[in-house]
Amino acid sequence: MGRASYIRKRLILSVFVLFGVTIVIFGMVHFLPGDPATILLGDRATTQNIAALRDQLGLNRSLPEQYWLFVSGLAQGQMGTSLTFHQPVRDMVLSRVPISIGLAVYAMALAAAITLAFGLLAAVNKGRWIDQVIRVGFLFILTTPSFWFGILLILVLSLGLKWFPVAGFGATLQEHVWYLFLPALTLSLQLSAVLIRNLRSQVILTSRSDFVRTARAKGLHERLVLLRHVLRNALLSTVTIFGLQFGFLVGGTLVIETVFAVPGMGQLLFTSITGRDYPVIQAITVVSAILVIIVNLLVDLSYSFLDPRVTYE
Amino acid sequence: MFARLGRWSNLFTRALGAALLLGACGVSALTPAAAQTPAVLRMARNAEPGIFIPWLIDDNTALFTMGNVYDGLLRVTKDGASVEPALATSWDTSADGLTWTFQLRPGVKFSDGTPLTSNDVKVSLDLARGGQRTVWKDNYKAIKEIQTPDPMTVNIILNAPHAPLLSELAMFPAWIMQADMATATEAPGYDDAKNWASKGTGGYYTESFQKGEPVILKRNPYYWKNTPAVDEVDIEYVPDDNTRVLKLQGGEDDIVDFVPFSQIDQLNALPGIKAQDFPIQQTTFVILNVTKPPLDDLNVRQALNYATDKDAIIKSVFFGQAQVMNAPIPLGTYVDKESPGYPYDLARAQALMAASSVPNGFTLPMIVPNNNQDRINTAIILKDEWAKIGINVDIQPLESSAWRAAFHGEGNFMSTPAAWTNDMNDPTEIVNYAMRGGEGSGSFAYWTRYNNPDLSAKITAADLEQDAAKREAEYVDIQRTYLKDAPLVFIANLGATAAWRSNVSGFLIDGLSYYRFEDVTLNR
């Protein structure tokens, strides 16, 4: 099968996946205990004003009717109106997509750089103290809650050294890059902690392969051995994990965007779940699912570039 | 294996360098305060506003923001204890108490320069009490009709005498919008496009608001109390408590709200920062479902109250930033100042348990919202304290929305820590919500399912009483009855916290927890 027909097949499958996502998320948010009207009215809720608000919000319609409105709206590019903020959900969510994607890509770029740097350093120094420090250090990062780690970075890099702002998003592109560095770094360090372990062991394993021995035997410079033969082969599984971790990033931004006050999808999702803002939760989940599907497809396609033997069936 | 790879450490350096370069590319040109102007006050708060139309507001964030944009005929005094003139300078009532006449303040203008007239008042109040979309019509059901005999006079005709009227007119749903704008809010789709533009007679106005961006309050040049000193207030949403405080410390914000109680003393020890706990009309307590045995036994409910060491909770949970709750309503108008409360008395609690239906103790399930550390900590302390009278508290953390649904719903809960904040200075709101029971009450006496028909009759009578002294006596009597019946475990009166940099002065959270920017001055 050629690459084009493979992509076509995957896209058709994605429609079914998305349909499944809409059913699961609709079911989950509506069967969760907690009622938007009660939450909105808070301490002032009475049975009368709860009933009035439920009616106004359309929550008294039957579930199949609400689901149909959700899916048919989605098919037309409409996502309803936020129960909490009385604004079109589409505008609210789509305006935040670039911010969250920007943060995720930023974090992935940082993670790639950190992983390459520390993964290779650990591998080439296998068993030495520097390898041990890297492994223990990133194990510590991996086991640390991201919100705590984020605040630690703020204390050191923002309040202490005054290199970066504490939190926020900024107004210009230059400011965005500057403001998002700490949240991206927090996400990337946790992501790197997984990737470095994998890259290190893959580099060590691959370097024992026959083809590497052959490359050395034919007198190739050690630098080219590592770059052309070891790293390229070792990267394959790291790239797979890298792609799969995009889902982790989408989830990770929920906490990190809240800690760093980044107005992205994660922060909106956090507010919406707490407020049971059904249309917003549904829209963000669907948009996130689409993003994950696209990224996974891109990762699968990248295999053939890394390893020409890979074909698509 | 990689014996000759010393120079490969170069790759490490390059990769790490690339990572740092990404972040550093903006650093040299920017500082945290680069884009600010001297007349802009920057505030970080814990939530975003939901809607800016007074009679549709259902969230505190919108409420406290729009308190700087809109005025009512009257407004609550800074201490939250009474009302004072705002858009009305004087008022009078007929002998039968059914007709109230308000004289409007001369020369008041909206933020676009149009003058305030009695028609603006009528249109706004009519929408608040009977519009298609208002969620607060119950608060204004005493009003029969609003008349405008001339542009500066408003007559409010009541169905029956109604003592809390002035306080209800000082509440947020009765804020006055410019008539054309108010009428337009009824149109379908209004929220989508225009909701975030506000036009009031207060110190500030908004032009628009995009979620995720700061709320920008701009100075109203026509403000009747003279224009505020600060040109613009930028209120950004920073949900994390610690981050807000760190932004203040880092100089990125001038004021932050909802400072954790644990950090008040810490912040006050820092140079250039002031943190304060403002007294507001807020209480915290434990709701008991009085229909569930053995909580239907008065001895048990009183024993729980006597076995609660409020001072210990105030010290451990609120870091000393609270007062013992002796009266059953917040510290506002007509609070029973002499209320004996339930002083900590373990011996008395044990005696009450011995005389109760469960002398050997019992297990008490307590649902707790898992995102509210203060309430979780309160529950943990109560578990320890009530164990001394043989009660085993089974703490059940629930996600916050599920928690609210659990005790608002069918009433299948036993107990939960909760809190109340007054929206108005008159006690009618709290006593009707927290003490009136039965199906028609709407709130089942703050979901305790407590129902004392005699007390409900007294609450109705207090609403009708026109004589202030008699009314106060009636409310004291109501509070004493409720205190004795103990549907709650009364714990503490709480304040509202905020912190600001020393370049800010005059910031106030008033008695009803509105943020007042009108007297704020800023030195850069």
PDB file of N, CA, C and O in Angstrom, chain B residues 4-45:
ATOM      1  N   ARG B   4      36.558   6.636  22.393  1.00  0.00           N
ATOM      2  CA  ARG B   4      37.096   7.801  21.689  1.00  0.00           C
ATOM      3  C   ARG B   4      36.044   8.889  21.465  1.00  0.00           C
ATOM      4  O   ARG B   4      36.123   9.672  20.551  1.00  0.00           O
ATOM      5  N   LEU B   5      35.075   8.858  22.298  1.00  0.00           N
ATOM      6  CA  LEU B   5      33.967   9.782  22.028  1.00  0.00           C
ATOM      7  C   LEU B   5      33.991  11.039  22.881  1.00  0.00           C
ATOM      8  O   LEU B   5      32.966  11.679  23.061  1.00  0.00           O
ATOM      9  N   GLY B   6      35.136  11.387  23.397  1.00  0.00           N
ATOM     10  CA  GLY B   6      35.210  12.572  24.244  1.00  0.00           C
ATOM     11  C   GLY B   6      34.584  13.792  23.596  1.00  0.00           C
ATOM     12  O   GLY B   6      33.821  14.528  24.211  1.00  0.00           O
ATOM     13  N   ARG B   7      34.849  13.966  22.320  1.00  0.00           N
ATOM     14  CA  ARG B   7      34.341  15.175  21.678  1.00  0.00           C
ATOM     15  C   ARG B   7      32.823  15.122  21.448  1.00  0.00           C
ATOM     16  O   ARG B   7      32.219  16.086  21.035  1.00  0.00           O
ATOM     17  N   TRP B   8      32.240  13.946  21.707  1.00  0.00           N
ATOM     18  CA  TRP B   8      30.792  13.882  21.557  1.00  0.00           C
ATOM     19  C   TRP B   8      30.043  14.641  22.637  1.00  0.00           C
ATOM     20  O   TRP B   8      28.854  14.875  22.546  1.00  0.00           O
ATOM     21  N   SER B   9      30.821  15.006  23.632  1.00  0.00           N
ATOM     22  CA  SER B   9      30.160  15.860  24.626  1.00  0.00           C
ATOM     23  C   SER B   9      29.771  17.192  23.991  1.00  0.00           C
ATOM     24  O   SER B   9      28.926  17.916  24.494  1.00  0.00           O
ATOM     25  N   ASN B  10      30.405  17.501  22.824  1.00  0.00           N
ATOM     26  CA  ASN B  10      30.007  18.717  22.108  1.00  0.00           C
ATOM     27  C   ASN B  10      28.534  18.682  21.736  1.00  0.00           C
ATOM     28  O   ASN B  10      27.833  19.688  21.777  1.00  0.00           O
ATOM     29  N   LEU B  11      28.086  17.481  21.365  1.00  0.00           N
ATOM     30  CA  LEU B  11      26.680  17.355  20.970  1.00  0.00           C
ATOM     31  C   LEU B  11      25.760  17.675  22.143  1.00  0.00           C
ATOM     32  O   LEU B  11      24.728  18.321  22.001  1.00  0.00           O
ATOM     33  N   PHE B  12      26.204  17.217  23.309  1.00  0.00           N
ATOM     34  CA  PHE B  12      25.447  17.514  24.536  1.00  0.00           C
ATOM     35  C   PHE B  12      25.308  19.024  24.715  1.00  0.00           C
ATOM     36  O   PHE B  12      24.234  19.568  24.916  1.00  0.00           O
ATOM     37  N   THR B  13      26.474  19.685  24.576  1.00  0.00           N
ATOM     38  CA  THR B  13      26.494  21.125  24.774  1.00  0.00           C
ATOM     39  C   THR B  13      25.595  21.817  23.767  1.00  0.00           C
ATOM     40  O   THR B  13      24.820  22.704  24.098  1.00  0.00           O
ATOM     41  N   ARG B  14      25.666  21.338  22.506  1.00  0.00           N
ATOM     42  CA  ARG B  14      24.858  21.979  21.454  1.00  0.00           C
ATOM     43  C   ARG B  14      23.366  21.797  21.696  1.00  0.00           C
ATOM     44  O   ARG B  14      22.581  22.721  21.565  1.00  0.00           O
ATOM     45  N   ALA B  15      22.990  20.578  22.046  1.00  0.00           N
ATOM     46  CA  ALA B  15      21.563  20.301  22.249  1.00  0.00           C
ATOM     47  C   ALA B  15      21.019  21.086  23.421  1.00  0.00           C
ATOM     48  O   ALA B  15      19.947  21.687  23.355  1.00  0.00           O
ATOM     49  N   LEU B  16      21.780  21.101  24.503  1.00  0.00           N
ATOM     50  CA  LEU B  16      21.325  21.837  25.677  1.00  0.00           C
ATOM     51  C   LEU B  16      21.268  23.325  25.361  1.00  0.00           C
ATOM     52  O   LEU B  16      20.341  24.029  25.753  1.00  0.00           O
ATOM     53  N   GLY B  17      22.252  23.780  24.620  1.00  0.00           N
ATOM     54  CA  GLY B  17      22.297  25.182  24.223  1.00  0.00           C
ATOM     55  C   GLY B  17      21.059  25.556  23.428  1.00  0.00           C
ATOM     56  O   GLY B  17      20.470  26.616  23.630  1.00  0.00           O
ATOM     57  N   ALA B  18      20.640  24.649  22.545  1.00  0.00           N
ATOM     58  CA  ALA B  18      19.445  24.913  21.738  1.00  0.00           C
ATOM     59  C   ALA B  18      18.225  25.082  22.625  1.00  0.00           C
ATOM     60  O   ALA B  18      17.392  25.967  22.409  1.00  0.00           O
ATOM     61  N   ALA B  19      18.139  24.246  23.656  1.00  0.00           N
ATOM     62  CA  ALA B  19      16.989  24.320  24.565  1.00  0.00           C
ATOM     63  C   ALA B  19      16.949  25.660  25.270  1.00  0.00           C
ATOM     64  O   ALA B  19      15.911  26.317  25.346  1.00  0.00           O
ATOM     65  N   LEU B  20      18.105  26.078  25.773  1.00  0.00           N
ATOM     66  CA  LEU B  20      18.138  27.339  26.511  1.00  0.00           C
ATOM     67  C   LEU B  20      17.919  28.534  25.593  1.00  0.00           C
ATOM     68  O   LEU B  20      17.262  29.497  25.955  1.00  0.00           O
ATOM     69  N   LEU B  21      18.412  28.434  24.354  1.00  0.00           N
ATOM     70  CA  LEU B  21      18.276  29.518  23.390  1.00  0.00           C
ATOM     71  C   LEU B  21      16.811  29.821  23.100  1.00  0.00           C
ATOM     72  O   LEU B  21      16.406  30.972  22.981  1.00  0.00           O
ATOM     73  N   LEU B  22      16.027  28.758  23.037  1.00  0.00           N
ATOM     74  CA  LEU B  22      14.602  28.930  22.745  1.00  0.00           C
ATOM     75  C   LEU B  22      13.961  29.887  23.744  1.00  0.00           C
ATOM     76  O   LEU B  22      13.188  30.763  23.382  1.00  0.00           O
ATOM     77  N   GLY B  23      14.295  29.677  24.999  1.00  0.00           N
ATOM     78  CA  GLY B  23      13.684  30.514  26.025  1.00  0.00           C
ATOM     79  C   GLY B  23      14.335  31.866  26.136  1.00  0.00           C
ATOM     80  O   GLY B  23      13.685  32.856  26.428  1.00  0.00           O
ATOM     81  N   ALA B  24      15.608  31.878  25.869  1.00  0.00           N
ATOM     82  CA  ALA B  24      16.359  33.108  26.128  1.00  0.00           C
ATOM     83  C   ALA B  24      16.180  34.148  25.044  1.00  0.00           C
ATOM     84  O   ALA B  24      16.514  35.309  25.242  1.00  0.00           O
ATOM     85  N   CYS B  25      15.598  33.733  23.876  1.00  0.00           N
ATOM     86  CA  CYS B  25      15.587  34.668  22.758  1.00  0.00           C
ATOM     87  C   CYS B  25      14.787  35.932  23.059  1.00  0.00           C
ATOM     88  O   CYS B  25      14.997  36.948  22.429  1.00  0.00           O
ATOM     89  N   GLY B  26      13.884  35.867  24.000  1.00  0.00           N
ATOM     90  CA  GLY B  26      13.147  37.080  24.292  1.00  0.00           C
ATOM     91  C   GLY B  26      13.667  37.835  25.498  1.00  0.00           C
ATOM     92  O   GLY B  26      13.264  38.958  25.735  1.00  0.00           O
ATOM     93  N   VAL B  27      14.539  37.213  26.274  1.00  0.00           N
ATOM     94  CA  VAL B  27      14.883  37.756  27.585  1.00  0.00           C
ATOM     95  C   VAL B  27      15.483  39.148  27.545  1.00  0.00           C
ATOM     96  O   VAL B  27      15.056  40.035  28.260  1.00  0.00           O
ATOM     97  N   SER B  28      16.448  39.338  26.653  1.00  0.00           N
ATOM     98  CA  SER B  28      17.217  40.574  26.717  1.00  0.00           C
ATOM     99  C   SER B  28      16.345  41.802  26.506  1.00  0.00           C
ATOM    100  O   SER B  28      16.587  42.845  27.088  1.00  0.00           O
ATOM    101  N   ALA B  29      15.318  41.654  25.683  1.00  0.00           N
ATOM    102  CA  ALA B  29      14.533  42.838  25.335  1.00  0.00           C
ATOM    103  C   ALA B  29      13.412  43.116  26.333  1.00  0.00           C
ATOM    104  O   ALA B  29      12.787  44.147  26.268  1.00  0.00           O
ATOM    105  N   LEU B  30      13.167  42.181  27.239  1.00  0.00           N
ATOM    106  CA  LEU B  30      11.952  42.304  28.029  1.00  0.00           C
ATOM    107  C   LEU B  30      12.206  42.275  29.526  1.00  0.00           C
ATOM    108  O   LEU B  30      13.134  41.647  29.994  1.00  0.00           O
ATOM    109  N   THR B  31      11.343  42.943  30.256  1.00  0.00           N
ATOM    110  CA  THR B  31      11.323  42.796  31.702  1.00  0.00           C
ATOM    111  C   THR B  31       9.880  42.525  32.076  1.00  0.00           C
ATOM    112  O   THR B  31       8.975  42.817  31.303  1.00  0.00           O
ATOM    113  N   PRO B  32       9.582  41.998  33.281  1.00  0.00           N
ATOM    114  CA  PRO B  32       8.210  41.653  33.620  1.00  0.00           C
ATOM    115  C   PRO B  32       7.239  42.821  33.505  1.00  0.00           C
ATOM    116  O   PRO B  32       6.082  42.646  33.198  1.00  0.00           O
ATOM    117  N   ALA B  33       7.683  44.016  33.787  1.00  0.00           N
ATOM    118  CA  ALA B  33       6.753  45.132  33.814  1.00  0.00           C
ATOM    119  C   ALA B  33       6.834  45.995  32.564  1.00  0.00           C
ATOM    120  O   ALA B  33       6.332  47.097  32.525  1.00  0.00           O
ATOM    121  N   ALA B  34       7.475  45.420  31.505  1.00  0.00           N
ATOM    122  CA  ALA B  34       7.786  46.232  30.341  1.00  0.00           C
ATOM    123  C   ALA B  34       6.579  46.952  29.742  1.00  0.00           C
ATOM    124  O   ALA B  34       6.666  48.111  29.368  1.00  0.00           O
ATOM    125  N   ALA B  35       5.442  46.234  29.627  1.00  0.00           N
ATOM    126  CA  ALA B  35       4.328  46.797  28.882  1.00  0.00           C
ATOM    127  C   ALA B  35       3.403  47.672  29.739  1.00  0.00           C
ATOM    128  O   ALA B  35       2.386  48.138  29.259  1.00  0.00           O
ATOM    129  N   GLN B  36       3.727  47.868  31.010  1.00  0.00           N
ATOM    130  CA  GLN B  36       2.783  48.556  31.880  1.00  0.00           C
ATOM    131  C   GLN B  36       2.964  50.066  31.850  1.00  0.00           C
ATOM    132  O   GLN B  36       4.050  50.582  31.612  1.00  0.00           O
ATOM    133  N   THR B  37       1.864  50.771  32.121  1.00  0.00           N
ATOM    134  CA  THR B  37       1.940  52.220  32.255  1.00  0.00           C
ATOM    135  C   THR B  37       1.664  52.546  33.717  1.00  0.00           C
ATOM    136  O   THR B  37       1.012  51.775  34.403  1.00  0.00           O
ATOM    137  N   PRO B  38       2.108  53.716  34.185  1.00  0.00           N
ATOM    138  CA  PRO B  38       2.009  54.013  35.616  1.00  0.00           C
ATOM    139  C   PRO B  38       0.591  54.008  36.168  1.00  0.00           C
ATOM    140  O   PRO B  38       0.389  53.727  37.326  1.00  0.00           O
ATOM    141  N   ALA B  39      -0.410  54.351  35.340  1.00  0.00           N
ATOM    142  CA  ALA B  39      -1.760  54.478  35.876  1.00  0.00           C
ATOM    143  C   ALA B  39      -2.555  53.178  35.818  1.00  0.00           C
ATOM    144  O   ALA B  39      -3.743  53.178  36.025  1.00  0.00           O
ATOM    145  N   VAL B  40      -1.901  52.082  35.510  1.00  0.00           N
ATOM    146  CA  VAL B  40      -2.618  50.802  35.396  1.00  0.00           C
ATOM    147  C   VAL B  40      -2.370  49.949  36.637  1.00  0.00           C
ATOM    148  O   VAL B  40      -1.238  49.665  36.985  1.00  0.00           O
ATOM    149  N   LEU B  41      -3.455  49.583  37.279  1.00  0.00           N
ATOM    150  CA  LEU B  41      -3.370  48.697  38.444  1.00  0.00           C
ATOM    151  C   LEU B  41      -3.518  47.263  37.947  1.00  0.00           C
ATOM    152  O   LEU B  41      -4.477  46.948  37.240  1.00  0.00           O
ATOM    153  N   ARG B  42      -2.581  46.393  38.318  1.00  0.00           N
ATOM    154  CA  ARG B  42      -2.635  45.005  37.837  1.00  0.00           C
ATOM    155  C   ARG B  42      -3.042  44.089  38.970  1.00  0.00           C
ATOM    156  O   ARG B  42      -2.422  44.081  40.024  1.00  0.00           O
ATOM    157  N   MET B  43      -4.090  43.338  38.745  1.00  0.00           N
ATOM    158  CA  MET B  43      -4.583  42.433  39.791  1.00  0.00           C
ATOM    159  C   MET B  43      -4.660  41.015  39.254  1.00  0.00           C
ATOM    160  O   MET B  43      -4.990  40.803  38.093  1.00  0.00           O
ATOM    161  N   ALA B  44      -4.336  40.046  40.094  1.00  0.00           N
ATOM    162  CA  ALA B  44      -4.537  38.644  39.721  1.00  0.00           C
ATOM    163  C   ALA B  44      -5.609  38.073  40.623  1.00  0.00           C
ATOM    164  O   ALA B  44      -5.556  38.249  41.839  1.00  0.00           O
ATOM    165  N   ARG B  45      -6.591  37.408  40.013  1.00  0.00           N
ATOM    166  CA  ARG B  45      -7.609  36.804  40.852  1.00  0.00           C
ATOM    167  C   ARG B  45      -7.855  35.351  40.495  1.00  0.00           C
ATOM    168  O   ARG B  45      -7.336  34.851  39.517  1.00  0.00           O
TER     169      ARG B  45
END
